[in-house]
Coordinates of C-alpha atoms and ligand atoms in Angstrom, one line a residue:
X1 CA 3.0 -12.2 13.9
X2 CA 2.7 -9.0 11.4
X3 CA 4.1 -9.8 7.7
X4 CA 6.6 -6.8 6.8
X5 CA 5.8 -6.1 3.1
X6 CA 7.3 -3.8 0.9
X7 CA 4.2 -2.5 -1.5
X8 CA 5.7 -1.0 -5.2
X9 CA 3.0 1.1 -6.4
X10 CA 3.9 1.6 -9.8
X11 CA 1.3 4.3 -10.5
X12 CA 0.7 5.1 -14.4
X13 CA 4.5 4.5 -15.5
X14 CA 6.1 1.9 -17.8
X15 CA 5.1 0.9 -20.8
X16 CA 4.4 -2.8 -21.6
X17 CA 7.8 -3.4 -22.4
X18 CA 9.6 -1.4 -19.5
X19 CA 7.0 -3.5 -17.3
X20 CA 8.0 -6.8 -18.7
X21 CA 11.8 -6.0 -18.4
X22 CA 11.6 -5.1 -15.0
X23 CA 9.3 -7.6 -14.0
X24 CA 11.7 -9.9 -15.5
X25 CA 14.9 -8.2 -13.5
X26 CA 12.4 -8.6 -9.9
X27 CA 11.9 -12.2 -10.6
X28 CA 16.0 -13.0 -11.2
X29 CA 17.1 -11.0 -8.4
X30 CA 14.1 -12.0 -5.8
X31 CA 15.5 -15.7 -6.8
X32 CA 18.9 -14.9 -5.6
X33 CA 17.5 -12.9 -2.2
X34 CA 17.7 -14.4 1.3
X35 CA 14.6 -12.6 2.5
X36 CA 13.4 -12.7 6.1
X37 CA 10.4 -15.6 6.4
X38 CA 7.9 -13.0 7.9
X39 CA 8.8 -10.3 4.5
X40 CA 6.3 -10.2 1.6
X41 CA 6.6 -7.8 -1.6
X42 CA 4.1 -7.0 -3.3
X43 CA 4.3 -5.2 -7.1
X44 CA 1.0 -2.7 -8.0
X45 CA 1.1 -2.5 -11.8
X46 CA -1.1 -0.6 -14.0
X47 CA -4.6 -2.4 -14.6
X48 CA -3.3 -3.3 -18.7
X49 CA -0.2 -5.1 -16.9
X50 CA -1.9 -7.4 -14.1
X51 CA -2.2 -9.9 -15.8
X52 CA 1.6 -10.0 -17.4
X53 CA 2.2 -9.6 -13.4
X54 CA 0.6 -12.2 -11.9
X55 CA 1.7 -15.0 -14.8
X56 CA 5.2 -13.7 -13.6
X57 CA 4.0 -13.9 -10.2
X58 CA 3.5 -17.4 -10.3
X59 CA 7.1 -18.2 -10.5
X60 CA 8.4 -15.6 -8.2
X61 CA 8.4 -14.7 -4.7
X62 CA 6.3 -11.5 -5.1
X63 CA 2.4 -11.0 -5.0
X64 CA 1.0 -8.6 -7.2
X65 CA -1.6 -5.6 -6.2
X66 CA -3.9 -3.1 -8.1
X67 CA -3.9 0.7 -7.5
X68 CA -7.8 1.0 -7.5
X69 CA -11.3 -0.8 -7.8
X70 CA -14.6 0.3 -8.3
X71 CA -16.8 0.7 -5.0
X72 CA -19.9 -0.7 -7.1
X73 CA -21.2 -4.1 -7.9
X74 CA -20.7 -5.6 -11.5
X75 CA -23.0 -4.2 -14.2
X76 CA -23.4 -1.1 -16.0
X77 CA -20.1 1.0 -15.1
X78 CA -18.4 1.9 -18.4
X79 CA -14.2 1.9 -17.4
X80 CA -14.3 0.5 -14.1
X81 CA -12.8 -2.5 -12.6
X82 CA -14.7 -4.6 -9.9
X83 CA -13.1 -6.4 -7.0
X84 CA -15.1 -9.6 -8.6
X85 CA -12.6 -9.0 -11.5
X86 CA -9.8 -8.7 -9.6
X87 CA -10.0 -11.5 -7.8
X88 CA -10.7 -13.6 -11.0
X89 CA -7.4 -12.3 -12.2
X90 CA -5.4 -13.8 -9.1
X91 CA -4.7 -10.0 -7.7
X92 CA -4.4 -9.9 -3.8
X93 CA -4.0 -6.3 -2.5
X94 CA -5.5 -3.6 -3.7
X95 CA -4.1 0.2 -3.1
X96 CA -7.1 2.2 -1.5
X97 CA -7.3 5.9 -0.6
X98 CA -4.3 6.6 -2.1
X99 CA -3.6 10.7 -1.5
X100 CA -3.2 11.2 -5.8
X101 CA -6.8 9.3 -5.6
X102 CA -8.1 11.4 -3.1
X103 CA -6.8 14.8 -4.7
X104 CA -7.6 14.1 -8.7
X105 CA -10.3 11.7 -8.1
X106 CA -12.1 13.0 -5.5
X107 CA -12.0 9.5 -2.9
X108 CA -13.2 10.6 0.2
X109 CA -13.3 8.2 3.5
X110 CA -16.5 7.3 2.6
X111 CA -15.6 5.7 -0.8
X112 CA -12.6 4.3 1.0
X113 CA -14.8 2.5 3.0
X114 CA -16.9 1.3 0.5
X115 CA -13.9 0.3 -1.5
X116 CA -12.3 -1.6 1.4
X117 CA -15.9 -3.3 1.5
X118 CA -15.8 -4.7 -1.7
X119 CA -12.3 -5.9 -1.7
X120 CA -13.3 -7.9 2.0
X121 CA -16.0 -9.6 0.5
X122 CA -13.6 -10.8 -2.4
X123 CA -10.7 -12.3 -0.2
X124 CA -8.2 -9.2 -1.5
X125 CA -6.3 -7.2 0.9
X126 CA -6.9 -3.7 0.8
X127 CA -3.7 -1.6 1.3
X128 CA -5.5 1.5 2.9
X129 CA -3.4 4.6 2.3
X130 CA -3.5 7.9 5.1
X131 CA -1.3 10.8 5.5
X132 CA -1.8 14.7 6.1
X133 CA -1.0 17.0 3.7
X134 CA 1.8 20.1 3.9
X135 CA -0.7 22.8 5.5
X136 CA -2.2 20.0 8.2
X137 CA 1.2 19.2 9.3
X138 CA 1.9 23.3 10.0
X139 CA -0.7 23.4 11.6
X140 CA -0.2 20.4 13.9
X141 CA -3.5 18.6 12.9
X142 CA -1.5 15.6 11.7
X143 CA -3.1 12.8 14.2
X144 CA -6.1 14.3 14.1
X145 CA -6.1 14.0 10.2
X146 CA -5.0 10.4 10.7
X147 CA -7.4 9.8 12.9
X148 CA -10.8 10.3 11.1
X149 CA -9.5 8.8 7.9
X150 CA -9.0 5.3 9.9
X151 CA -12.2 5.7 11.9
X152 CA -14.4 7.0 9.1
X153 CA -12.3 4.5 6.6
X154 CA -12.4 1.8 8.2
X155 CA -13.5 1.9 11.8
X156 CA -16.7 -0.3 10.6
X157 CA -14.9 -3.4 10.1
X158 CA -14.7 -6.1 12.8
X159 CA -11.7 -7.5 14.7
X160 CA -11.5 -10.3 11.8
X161 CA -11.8 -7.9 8.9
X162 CA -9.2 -5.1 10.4
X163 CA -6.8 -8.0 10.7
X164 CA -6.9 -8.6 6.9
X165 CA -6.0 -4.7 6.3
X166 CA -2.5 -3.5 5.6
X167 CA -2.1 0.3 6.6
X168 CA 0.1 2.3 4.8
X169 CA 0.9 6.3 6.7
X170 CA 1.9 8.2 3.6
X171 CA 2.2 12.2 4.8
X172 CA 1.0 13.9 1.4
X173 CA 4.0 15.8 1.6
X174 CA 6.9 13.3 1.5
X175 CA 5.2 11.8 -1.6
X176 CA 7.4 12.2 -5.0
X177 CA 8.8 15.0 -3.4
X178 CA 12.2 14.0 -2.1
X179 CA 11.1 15.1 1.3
X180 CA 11.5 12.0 3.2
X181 CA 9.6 12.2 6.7
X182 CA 12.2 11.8 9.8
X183 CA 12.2 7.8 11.2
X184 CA 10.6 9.7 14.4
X185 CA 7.8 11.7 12.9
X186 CA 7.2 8.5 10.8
X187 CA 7.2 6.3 13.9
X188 CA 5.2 8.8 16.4
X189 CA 2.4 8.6 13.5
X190 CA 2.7 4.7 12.9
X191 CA 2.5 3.8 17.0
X192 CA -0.6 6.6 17.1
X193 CA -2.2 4.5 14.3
X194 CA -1.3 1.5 16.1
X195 CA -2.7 2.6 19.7
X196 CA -6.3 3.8 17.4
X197 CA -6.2 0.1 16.4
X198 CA -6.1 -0.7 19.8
X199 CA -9.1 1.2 21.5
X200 CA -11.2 0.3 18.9
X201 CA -10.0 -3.8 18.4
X202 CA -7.5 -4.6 21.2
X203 CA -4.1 -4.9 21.2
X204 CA -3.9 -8.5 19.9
X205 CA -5.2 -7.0 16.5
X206 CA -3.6 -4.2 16.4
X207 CA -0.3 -6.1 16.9
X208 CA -1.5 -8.2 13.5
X209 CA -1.4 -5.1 11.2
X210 CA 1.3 -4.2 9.1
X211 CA 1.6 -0.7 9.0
X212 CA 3.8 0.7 5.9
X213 CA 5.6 4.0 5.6
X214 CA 5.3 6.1 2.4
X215 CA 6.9 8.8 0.6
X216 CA 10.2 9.3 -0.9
X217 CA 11.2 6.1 0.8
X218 CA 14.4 4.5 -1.0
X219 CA 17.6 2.5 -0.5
X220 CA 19.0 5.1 1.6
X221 CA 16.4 5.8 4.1
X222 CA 14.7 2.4 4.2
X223 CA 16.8 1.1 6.9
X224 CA 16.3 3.4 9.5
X225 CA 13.0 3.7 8.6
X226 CA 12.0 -0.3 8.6
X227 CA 13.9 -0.3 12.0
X228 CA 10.7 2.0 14.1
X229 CA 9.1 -0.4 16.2
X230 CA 5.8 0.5 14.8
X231 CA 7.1 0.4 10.7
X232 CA 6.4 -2.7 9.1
X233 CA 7.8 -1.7 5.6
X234 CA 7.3 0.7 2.9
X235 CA 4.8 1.6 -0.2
X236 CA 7.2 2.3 -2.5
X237 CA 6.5 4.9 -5.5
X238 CA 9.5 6.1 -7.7
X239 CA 11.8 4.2 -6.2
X240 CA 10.1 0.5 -7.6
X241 CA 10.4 1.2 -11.1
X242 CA 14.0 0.5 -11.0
X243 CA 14.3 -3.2 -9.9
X244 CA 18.0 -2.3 -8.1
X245 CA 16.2 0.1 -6.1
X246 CA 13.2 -1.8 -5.0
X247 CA 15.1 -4.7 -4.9
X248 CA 17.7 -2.6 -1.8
X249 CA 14.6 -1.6 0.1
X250 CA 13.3 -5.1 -0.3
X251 CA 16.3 -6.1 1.2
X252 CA 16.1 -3.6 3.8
X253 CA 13.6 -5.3 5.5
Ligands
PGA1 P1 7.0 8.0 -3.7 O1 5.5 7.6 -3.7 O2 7.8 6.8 -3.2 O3 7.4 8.3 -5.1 O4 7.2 9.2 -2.8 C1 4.9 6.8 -2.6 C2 3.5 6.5 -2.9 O5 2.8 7.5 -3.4 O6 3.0 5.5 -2.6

């Protein structure tokens, strides 16, 4: 059976105060939370505050993610952080391919594949991130899009590696803009992805990945959105650095 997880990618918010605070809030009010046995949450701080995370982590229900990693091997690579790293810090997901990676950094499906690569051969979960932007959606290239990121992202992998991969369907569009995507456009992309991961693995894999919604997702919306056959959950942007928020979708599950 899938997990549902509900992913808060903090981005590059919060100071270490406002992190501890509301690190401290998640842990009290995941304590009192009756959540479903299959749900997982997952918090992606900043790199400065992984390791505040995951010491809170330890006594709490949540598992704690980063928002990048280097596609290279340790050495010589002045400001970047290796999966090797990551995985000595206790970190478990990993954010991949985000779209704000892919516009200001220039990530391209071939460095999300090499990302996802290095995070595999660690034991970290790579939360792989795909979604088309305004002018793709106009022009109804929105599958297609879809499409080549997961086969040039991550078509390589076996069955047993795919199965370890959390997919999150984030239409650059809905994200930080208020413009939520529609439970059925969201669905009707998330049961394409899912029948892609079928052709290529089967439908016994395909039935083991969690597929997350993203953009503008919040207490209001999660609901409906977390009850599409194909939605497993929710990346979670603005709305998780306010634990009351996160802490409704979380519930929303
Ligand atoms: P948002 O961001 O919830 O603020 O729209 C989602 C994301 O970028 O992961």
């Amino acid at each position: 059976m899938r997990k549902r997880i509900v992913a808060g990618n903090w981005k590059m918010n919060l100071t270490f105060e406002e992190a501890d605070e509301l690190l401290d809030e998640l842990m009290t009010e995941l304590e009192q939370a009756s959540l479903p046995r299959d749900a997982q949450v997952v918090v992606c701080p900043p790199f400065p505050f992984l390791e505040m995370t995951t010491d809170y982590a330890n006594d709490s229900y949540f598992m704690v993610g980063a928002q990048n990693v280097s596609e290279r091997e340790p050495g010589a690579y002045t400001g970047e952080v290796s999966a090797e790293m990551l995985k000595s810090c206790d970190v478990q997901f990993c954010i991949v391919g985000h779209s704000e990676r892919r516009a200001y950094h220039g990530e391209t499906d071939a460095l999300v594949a090499a990302k996802v690569n290095r995070l595999l051969q660690n034991g970290l979960r790579p939360i792989v991130c795909v979604g088309e932007v305004l002018a793709e959606r106009e022009e109804g290239r929105q599958l297609e899009v879809v499409g080549r990121q997961l086969s040039e992202g991550l078509f390589h992998l076996d069955a047993s590696q795919m199965a370890g991969v959390v997919v999150a369907y984030e239409p650059v569009w809905a994200i930080g803009t208020g413009k939520t995507a529609t439970p059925a456009q969201a669905q009707e992309i998330h049961a394409h992805i899912r029948s892609l991961l079928a052709s290529r693995y089967g439908d016994a894999t395909a039935q083991e990945v969690s597929i997350l919604y993203g953009g503008s997702c919040k207490p209001s919306n999660a609901a409906e959105l977390f009850g599409c056959a194909d939605i497993d959950g929710g990346l979670i942007g603005g709305a998780s650095l306010k634990a009351a928020d996160f802490m409704a979708i979380v519930k929303a599950l």
